[in-house]
Protein backbone atom coordinates (compact mmCIF):
# COMPACT_ATOMS: atom_id res chain seq x y z
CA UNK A 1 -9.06 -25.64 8.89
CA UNK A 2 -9.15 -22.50 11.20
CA UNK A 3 -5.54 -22.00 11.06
CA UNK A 4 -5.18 -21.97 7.21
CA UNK A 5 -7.85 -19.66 7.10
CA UNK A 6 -6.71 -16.82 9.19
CA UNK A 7 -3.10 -17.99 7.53
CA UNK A 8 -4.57 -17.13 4.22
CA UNK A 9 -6.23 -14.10 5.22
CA UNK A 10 -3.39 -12.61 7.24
CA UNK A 11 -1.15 -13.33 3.65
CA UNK A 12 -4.11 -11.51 1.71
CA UNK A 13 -3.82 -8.36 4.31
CA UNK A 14 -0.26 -8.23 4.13
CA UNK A 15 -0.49 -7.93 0.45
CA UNK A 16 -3.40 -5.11 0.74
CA UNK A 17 -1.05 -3.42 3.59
CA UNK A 18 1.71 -3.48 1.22
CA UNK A 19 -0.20 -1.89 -1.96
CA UNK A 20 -1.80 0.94 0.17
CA UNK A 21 1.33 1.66 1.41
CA UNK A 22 2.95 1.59 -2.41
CA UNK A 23 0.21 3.69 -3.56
CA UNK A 24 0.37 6.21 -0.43
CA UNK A 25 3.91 6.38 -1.24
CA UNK A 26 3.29 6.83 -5.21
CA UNK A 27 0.84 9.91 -4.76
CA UNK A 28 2.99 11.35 -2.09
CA UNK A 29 6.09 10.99 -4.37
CA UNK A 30 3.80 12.84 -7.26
CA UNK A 31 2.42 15.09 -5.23
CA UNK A 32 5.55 16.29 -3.91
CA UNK A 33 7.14 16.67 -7.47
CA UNK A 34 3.95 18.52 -8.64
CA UNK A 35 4.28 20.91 -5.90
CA UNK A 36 7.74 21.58 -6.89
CA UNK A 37 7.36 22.01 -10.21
CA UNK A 38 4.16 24.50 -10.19
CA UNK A 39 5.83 26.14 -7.29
């Protein structure tokens, strides 16, 4: 029972890991082009 519960909950962080990261990536990427543009 322990083991599919930290199983499950290490799947559930890796998913939250990965959209942070997307969404870190996303504003960087728009914040990068905005820069450029007003700039």
């Amino acid at each position: 029972m322990k083991k599919i519960v930290t199983a499950s909950r290490l799947k559930s962080g890796c998913k939250w890991v990965s959209y942070v990261s997307f969404v870190i990536g996303v504003s960087i990427f728009v914040n990068d082009a905005f820069i450029r543009d007003v700039t």
